[in-house]
Every structure is written in structure tokens, then in C-alpha cells.
Tab-separated table of N, CA, C and O in Angstrom:
chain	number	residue	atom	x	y	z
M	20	UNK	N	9.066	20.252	-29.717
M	20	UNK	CA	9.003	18.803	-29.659
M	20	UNK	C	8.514	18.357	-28.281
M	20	UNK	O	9.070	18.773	-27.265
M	21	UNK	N	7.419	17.466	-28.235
M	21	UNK	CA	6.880	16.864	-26.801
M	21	UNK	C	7.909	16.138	-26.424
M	21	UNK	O	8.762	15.664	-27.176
M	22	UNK	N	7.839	16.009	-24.957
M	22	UNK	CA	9.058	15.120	-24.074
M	22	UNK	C	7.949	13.720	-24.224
M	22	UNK	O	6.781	13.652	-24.607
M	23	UNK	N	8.819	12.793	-23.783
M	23	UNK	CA	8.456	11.471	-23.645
M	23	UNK	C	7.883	11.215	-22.613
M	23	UNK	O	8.301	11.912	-21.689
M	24	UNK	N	6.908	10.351	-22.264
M	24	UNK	CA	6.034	9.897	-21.097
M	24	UNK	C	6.984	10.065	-20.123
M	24	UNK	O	7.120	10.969	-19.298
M	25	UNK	N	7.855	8.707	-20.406
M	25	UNK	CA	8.406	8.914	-18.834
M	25	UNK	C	9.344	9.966	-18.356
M	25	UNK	O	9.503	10.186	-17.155
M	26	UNK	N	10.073	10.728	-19.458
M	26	UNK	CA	10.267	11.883	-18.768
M	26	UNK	C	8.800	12.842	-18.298
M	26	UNK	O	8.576	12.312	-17.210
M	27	UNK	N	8.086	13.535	-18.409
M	27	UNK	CA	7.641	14.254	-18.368
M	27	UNK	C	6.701	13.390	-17.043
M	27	UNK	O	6.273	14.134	-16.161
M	28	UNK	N	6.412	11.983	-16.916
M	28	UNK	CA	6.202	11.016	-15.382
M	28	UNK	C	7.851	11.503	-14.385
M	28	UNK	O	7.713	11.649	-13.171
M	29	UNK	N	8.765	11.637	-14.779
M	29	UNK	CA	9.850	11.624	-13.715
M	29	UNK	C	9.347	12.893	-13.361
M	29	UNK	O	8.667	12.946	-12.336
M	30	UNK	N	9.657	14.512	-14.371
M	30	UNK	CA	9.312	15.903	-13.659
M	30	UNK	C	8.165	15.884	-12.857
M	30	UNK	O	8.386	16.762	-12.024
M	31	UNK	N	7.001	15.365	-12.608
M	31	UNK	CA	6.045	15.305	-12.038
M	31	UNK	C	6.263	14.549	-10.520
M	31	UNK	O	5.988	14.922	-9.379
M	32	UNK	N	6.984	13.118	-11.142
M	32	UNK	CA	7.293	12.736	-9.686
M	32	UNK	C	8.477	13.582	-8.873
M	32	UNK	O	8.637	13.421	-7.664
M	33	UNK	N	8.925	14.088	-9.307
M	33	UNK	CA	10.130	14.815	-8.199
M	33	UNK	C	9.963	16.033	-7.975
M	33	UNK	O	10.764	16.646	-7.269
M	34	UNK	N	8.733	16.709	-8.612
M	34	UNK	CA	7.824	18.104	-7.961
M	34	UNK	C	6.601	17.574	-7.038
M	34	UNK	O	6.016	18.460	-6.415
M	35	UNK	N	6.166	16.325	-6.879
M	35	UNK	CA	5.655	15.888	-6.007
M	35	UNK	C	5.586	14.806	-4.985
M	35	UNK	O	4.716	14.064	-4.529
M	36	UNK	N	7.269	15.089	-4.756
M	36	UNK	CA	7.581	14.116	-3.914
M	36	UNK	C	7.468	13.979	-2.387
M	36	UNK	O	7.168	13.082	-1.600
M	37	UNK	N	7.802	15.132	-2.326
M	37	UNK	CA	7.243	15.908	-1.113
M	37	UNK	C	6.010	15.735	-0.569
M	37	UNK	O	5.797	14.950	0.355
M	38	UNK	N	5.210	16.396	-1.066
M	38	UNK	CA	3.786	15.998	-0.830
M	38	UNK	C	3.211	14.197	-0.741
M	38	UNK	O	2.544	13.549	0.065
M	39	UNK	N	3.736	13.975	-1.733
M	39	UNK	CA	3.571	12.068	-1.175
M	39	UNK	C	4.328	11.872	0.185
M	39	UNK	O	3.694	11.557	1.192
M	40	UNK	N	5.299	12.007	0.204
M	40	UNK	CA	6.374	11.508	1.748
M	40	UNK	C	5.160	12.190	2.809
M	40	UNK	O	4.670	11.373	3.589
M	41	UNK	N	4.790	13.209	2.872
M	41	UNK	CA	4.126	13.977	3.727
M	41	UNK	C	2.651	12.850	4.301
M	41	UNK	O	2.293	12.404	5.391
M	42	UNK	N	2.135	12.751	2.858
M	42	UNK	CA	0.608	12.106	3.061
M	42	UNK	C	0.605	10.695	3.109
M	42	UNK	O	-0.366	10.136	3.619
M	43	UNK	N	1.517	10.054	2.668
M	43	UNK	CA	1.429	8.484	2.480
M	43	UNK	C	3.080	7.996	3.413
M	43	UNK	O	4.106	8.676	3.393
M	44	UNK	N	2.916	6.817	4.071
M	44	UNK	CA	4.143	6.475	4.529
M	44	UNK	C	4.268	4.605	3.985
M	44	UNK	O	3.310	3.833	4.040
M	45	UNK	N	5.607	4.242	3.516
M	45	UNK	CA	5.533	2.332	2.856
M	45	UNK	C	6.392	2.186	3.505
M	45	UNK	O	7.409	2.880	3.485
M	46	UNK	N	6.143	1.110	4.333
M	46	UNK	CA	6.700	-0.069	5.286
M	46	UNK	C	7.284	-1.119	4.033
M	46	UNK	O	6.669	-1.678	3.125
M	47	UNK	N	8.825	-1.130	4.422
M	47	UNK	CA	9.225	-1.831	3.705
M	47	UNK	C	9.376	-3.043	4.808
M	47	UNK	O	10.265	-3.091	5.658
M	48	UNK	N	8.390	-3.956	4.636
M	48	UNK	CA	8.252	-5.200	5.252
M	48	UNK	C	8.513	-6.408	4.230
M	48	UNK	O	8.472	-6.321	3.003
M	49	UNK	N	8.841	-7.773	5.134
M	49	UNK	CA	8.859	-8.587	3.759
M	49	UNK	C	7.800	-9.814	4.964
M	49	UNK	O	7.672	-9.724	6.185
M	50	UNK	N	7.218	-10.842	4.022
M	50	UNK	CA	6.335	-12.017	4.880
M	50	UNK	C	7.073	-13.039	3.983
M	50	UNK	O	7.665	-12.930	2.909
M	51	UNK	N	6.781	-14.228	4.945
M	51	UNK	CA	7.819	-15.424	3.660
M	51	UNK	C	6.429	-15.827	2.557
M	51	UNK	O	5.419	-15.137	2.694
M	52	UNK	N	6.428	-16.198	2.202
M	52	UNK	CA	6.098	-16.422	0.423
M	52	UNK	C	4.852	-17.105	0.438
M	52	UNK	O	3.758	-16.858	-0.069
M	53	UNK	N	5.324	-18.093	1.198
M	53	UNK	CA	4.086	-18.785	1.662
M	53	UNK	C	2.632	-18.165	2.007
M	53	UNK	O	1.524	-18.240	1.478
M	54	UNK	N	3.065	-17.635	2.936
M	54	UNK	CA	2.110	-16.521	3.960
M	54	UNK	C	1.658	-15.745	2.901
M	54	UNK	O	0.489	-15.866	2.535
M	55	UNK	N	2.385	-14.991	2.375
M	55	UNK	CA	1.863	-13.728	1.561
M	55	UNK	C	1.225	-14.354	0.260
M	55	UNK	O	0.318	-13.669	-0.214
M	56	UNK	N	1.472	-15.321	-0.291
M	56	UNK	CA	0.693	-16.164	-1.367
M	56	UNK	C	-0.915	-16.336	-1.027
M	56	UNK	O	-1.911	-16.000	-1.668
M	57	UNK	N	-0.686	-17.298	0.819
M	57	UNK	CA	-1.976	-17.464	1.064
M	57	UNK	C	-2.971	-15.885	1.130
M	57	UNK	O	-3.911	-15.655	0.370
M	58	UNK	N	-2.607	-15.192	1.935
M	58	UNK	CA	-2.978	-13.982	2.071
M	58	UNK	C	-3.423	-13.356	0.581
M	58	UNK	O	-4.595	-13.221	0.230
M	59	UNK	N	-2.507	-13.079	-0.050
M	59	UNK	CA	-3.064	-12.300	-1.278
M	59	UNK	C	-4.596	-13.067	-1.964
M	59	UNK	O	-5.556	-12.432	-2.400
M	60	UNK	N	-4.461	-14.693	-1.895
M	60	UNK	CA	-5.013	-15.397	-2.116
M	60	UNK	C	-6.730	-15.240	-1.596
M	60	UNK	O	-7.767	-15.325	-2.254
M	61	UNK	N	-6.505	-14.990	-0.204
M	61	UNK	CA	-7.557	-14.418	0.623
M	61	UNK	C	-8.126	-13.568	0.326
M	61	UNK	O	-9.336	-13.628	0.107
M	62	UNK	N	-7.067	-11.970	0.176
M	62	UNK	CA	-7.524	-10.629	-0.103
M	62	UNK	C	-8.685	-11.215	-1.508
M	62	UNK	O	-9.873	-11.537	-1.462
M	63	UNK	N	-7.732	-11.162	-2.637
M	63	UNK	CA	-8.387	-11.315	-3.911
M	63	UNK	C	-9.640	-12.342	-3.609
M	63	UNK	O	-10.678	-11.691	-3.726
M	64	UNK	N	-9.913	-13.686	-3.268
M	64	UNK	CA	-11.592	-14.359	-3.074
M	64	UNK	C	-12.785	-13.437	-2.420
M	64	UNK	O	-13.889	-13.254	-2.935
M	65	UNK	N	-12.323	-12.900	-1.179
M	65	UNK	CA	-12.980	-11.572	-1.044
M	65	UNK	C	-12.875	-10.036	-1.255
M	65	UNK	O	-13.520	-9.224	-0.593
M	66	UNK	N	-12.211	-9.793	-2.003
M	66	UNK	CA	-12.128	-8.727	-2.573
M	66	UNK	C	-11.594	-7.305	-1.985
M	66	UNK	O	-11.959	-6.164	-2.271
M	67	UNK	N	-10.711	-7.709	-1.164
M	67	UNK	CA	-10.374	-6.971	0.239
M	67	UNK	C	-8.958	-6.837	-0.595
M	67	UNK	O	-8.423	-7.706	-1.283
M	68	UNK	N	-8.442	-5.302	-0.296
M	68	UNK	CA	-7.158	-4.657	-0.298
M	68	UNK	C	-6.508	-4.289	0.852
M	68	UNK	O	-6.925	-3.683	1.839
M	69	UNK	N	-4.843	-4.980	0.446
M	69	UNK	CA	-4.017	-4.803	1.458
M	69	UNK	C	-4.273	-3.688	2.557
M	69	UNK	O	-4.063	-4.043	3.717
M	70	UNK	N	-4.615	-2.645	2.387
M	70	UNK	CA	-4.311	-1.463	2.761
M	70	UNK	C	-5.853	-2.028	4.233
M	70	UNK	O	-5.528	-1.934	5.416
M	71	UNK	N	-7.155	-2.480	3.917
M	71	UNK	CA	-7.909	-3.100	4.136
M	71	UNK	C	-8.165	-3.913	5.546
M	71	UNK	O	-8.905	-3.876	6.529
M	72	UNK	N	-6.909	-4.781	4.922
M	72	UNK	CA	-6.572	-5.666	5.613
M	72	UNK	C	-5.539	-5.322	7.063
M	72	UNK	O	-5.570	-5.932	8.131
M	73	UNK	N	-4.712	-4.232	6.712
M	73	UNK	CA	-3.930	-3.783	7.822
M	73	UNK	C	-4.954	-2.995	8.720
M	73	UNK	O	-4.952	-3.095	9.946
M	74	UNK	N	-5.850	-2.183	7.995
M	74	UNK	CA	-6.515	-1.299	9.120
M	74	UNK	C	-7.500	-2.566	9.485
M	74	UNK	O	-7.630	-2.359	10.691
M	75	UNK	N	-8.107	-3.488	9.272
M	75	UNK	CA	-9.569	-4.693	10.181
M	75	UNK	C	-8.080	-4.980	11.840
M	75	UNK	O	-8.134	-4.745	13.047
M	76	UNK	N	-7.103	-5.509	11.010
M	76	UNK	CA	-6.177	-6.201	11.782
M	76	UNK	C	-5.237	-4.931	12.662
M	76	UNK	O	-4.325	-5.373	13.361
M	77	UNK	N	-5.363	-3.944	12.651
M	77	UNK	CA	-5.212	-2.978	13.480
M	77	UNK	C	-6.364	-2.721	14.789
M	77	UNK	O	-6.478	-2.939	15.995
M	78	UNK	N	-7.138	-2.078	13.597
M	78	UNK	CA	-8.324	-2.449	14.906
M	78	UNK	C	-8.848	-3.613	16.201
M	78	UNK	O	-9.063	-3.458	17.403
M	79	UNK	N	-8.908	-4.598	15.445
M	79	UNK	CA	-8.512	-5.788	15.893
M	79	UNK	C	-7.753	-6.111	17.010
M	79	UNK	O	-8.166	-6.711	18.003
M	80	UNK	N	-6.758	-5.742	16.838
M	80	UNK	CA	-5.357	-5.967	17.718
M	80	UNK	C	-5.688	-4.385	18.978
M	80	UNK	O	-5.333	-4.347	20.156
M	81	UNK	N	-6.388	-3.356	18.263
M	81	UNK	CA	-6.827	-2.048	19.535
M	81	UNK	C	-7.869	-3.087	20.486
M	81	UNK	O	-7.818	-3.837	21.461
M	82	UNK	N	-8.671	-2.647	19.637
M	82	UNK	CA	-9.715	-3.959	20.722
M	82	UNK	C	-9.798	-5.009	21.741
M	82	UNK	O	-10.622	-5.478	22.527
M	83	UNK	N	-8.470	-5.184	21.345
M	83	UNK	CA	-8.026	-6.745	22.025
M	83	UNK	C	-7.627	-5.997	23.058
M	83	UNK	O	-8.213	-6.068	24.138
M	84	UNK	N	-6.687	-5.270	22.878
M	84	UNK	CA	-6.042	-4.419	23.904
M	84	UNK	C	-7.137	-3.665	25.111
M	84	UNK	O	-7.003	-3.290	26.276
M	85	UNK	N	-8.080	-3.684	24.272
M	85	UNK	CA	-8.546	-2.418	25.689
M	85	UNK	C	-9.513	-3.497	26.853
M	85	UNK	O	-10.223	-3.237	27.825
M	86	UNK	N	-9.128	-4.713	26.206
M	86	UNK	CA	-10.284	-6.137	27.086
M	86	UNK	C	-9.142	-6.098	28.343
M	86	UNK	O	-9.278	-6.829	29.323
């Protein structure tokens, strides 16, 4: 008998959990509602992803720094 999606999604996630923690790290941040409304709002008209948006505004903020 086949296992069910999400079992057979859980064995997968907890044989590769490891390897995610390793390669990826989530900032559990929160922005008030407002902000993050406008923002998402932003991302999506130009077509820009979060992930996107932290590295322009990283750089950004290096740059500034080395003036």
C-alpha cells in the first residue's frame, strides 16, 4: 500500500533537514503591516522577489559604507 503525500513529504523533510539548515538560513523578522503591504505591493508591480530586494538593499547599505 502507497503512503500518503504528506507522509511520505514529512520522511523527506526530516532526511533533509540538515542539509537545508546548512544551505539556507530564515530570519524570523516581523515589519508592521503597513510597510510590508506597501513593499510586497512594490516587489509584485516590478516583479522583484523578497530575497531580491534584501540583497539591492544590502549592497546598498555596503556602498554607503565604504563613502
Amino acid at each position: 500500500m502507497e503512503k500518503s503525500r504528506s507522509a511520505k513529504d514529512k520522511r523527506y523533510e526530516e532526511a533533509h533537514k540538515q542539509e537545508r539548515k546548512a544551505k539556507n538560513m530564515i530570519w524570523g523578522t516581523s515589519v508592521p503591516r503597513e510597510k510590508a503591504v506597501e513593499i510586497n505591493e512594490f516587489l509584485h508591480r516590478f516583479g522583484y522577489t523578497k530575497v531580491q530586494l534584501i540583497e539591492a538593499g544590502y549592497q546598498a547599505l555596503l556602498d554607503n559604507a565604504k563613502k
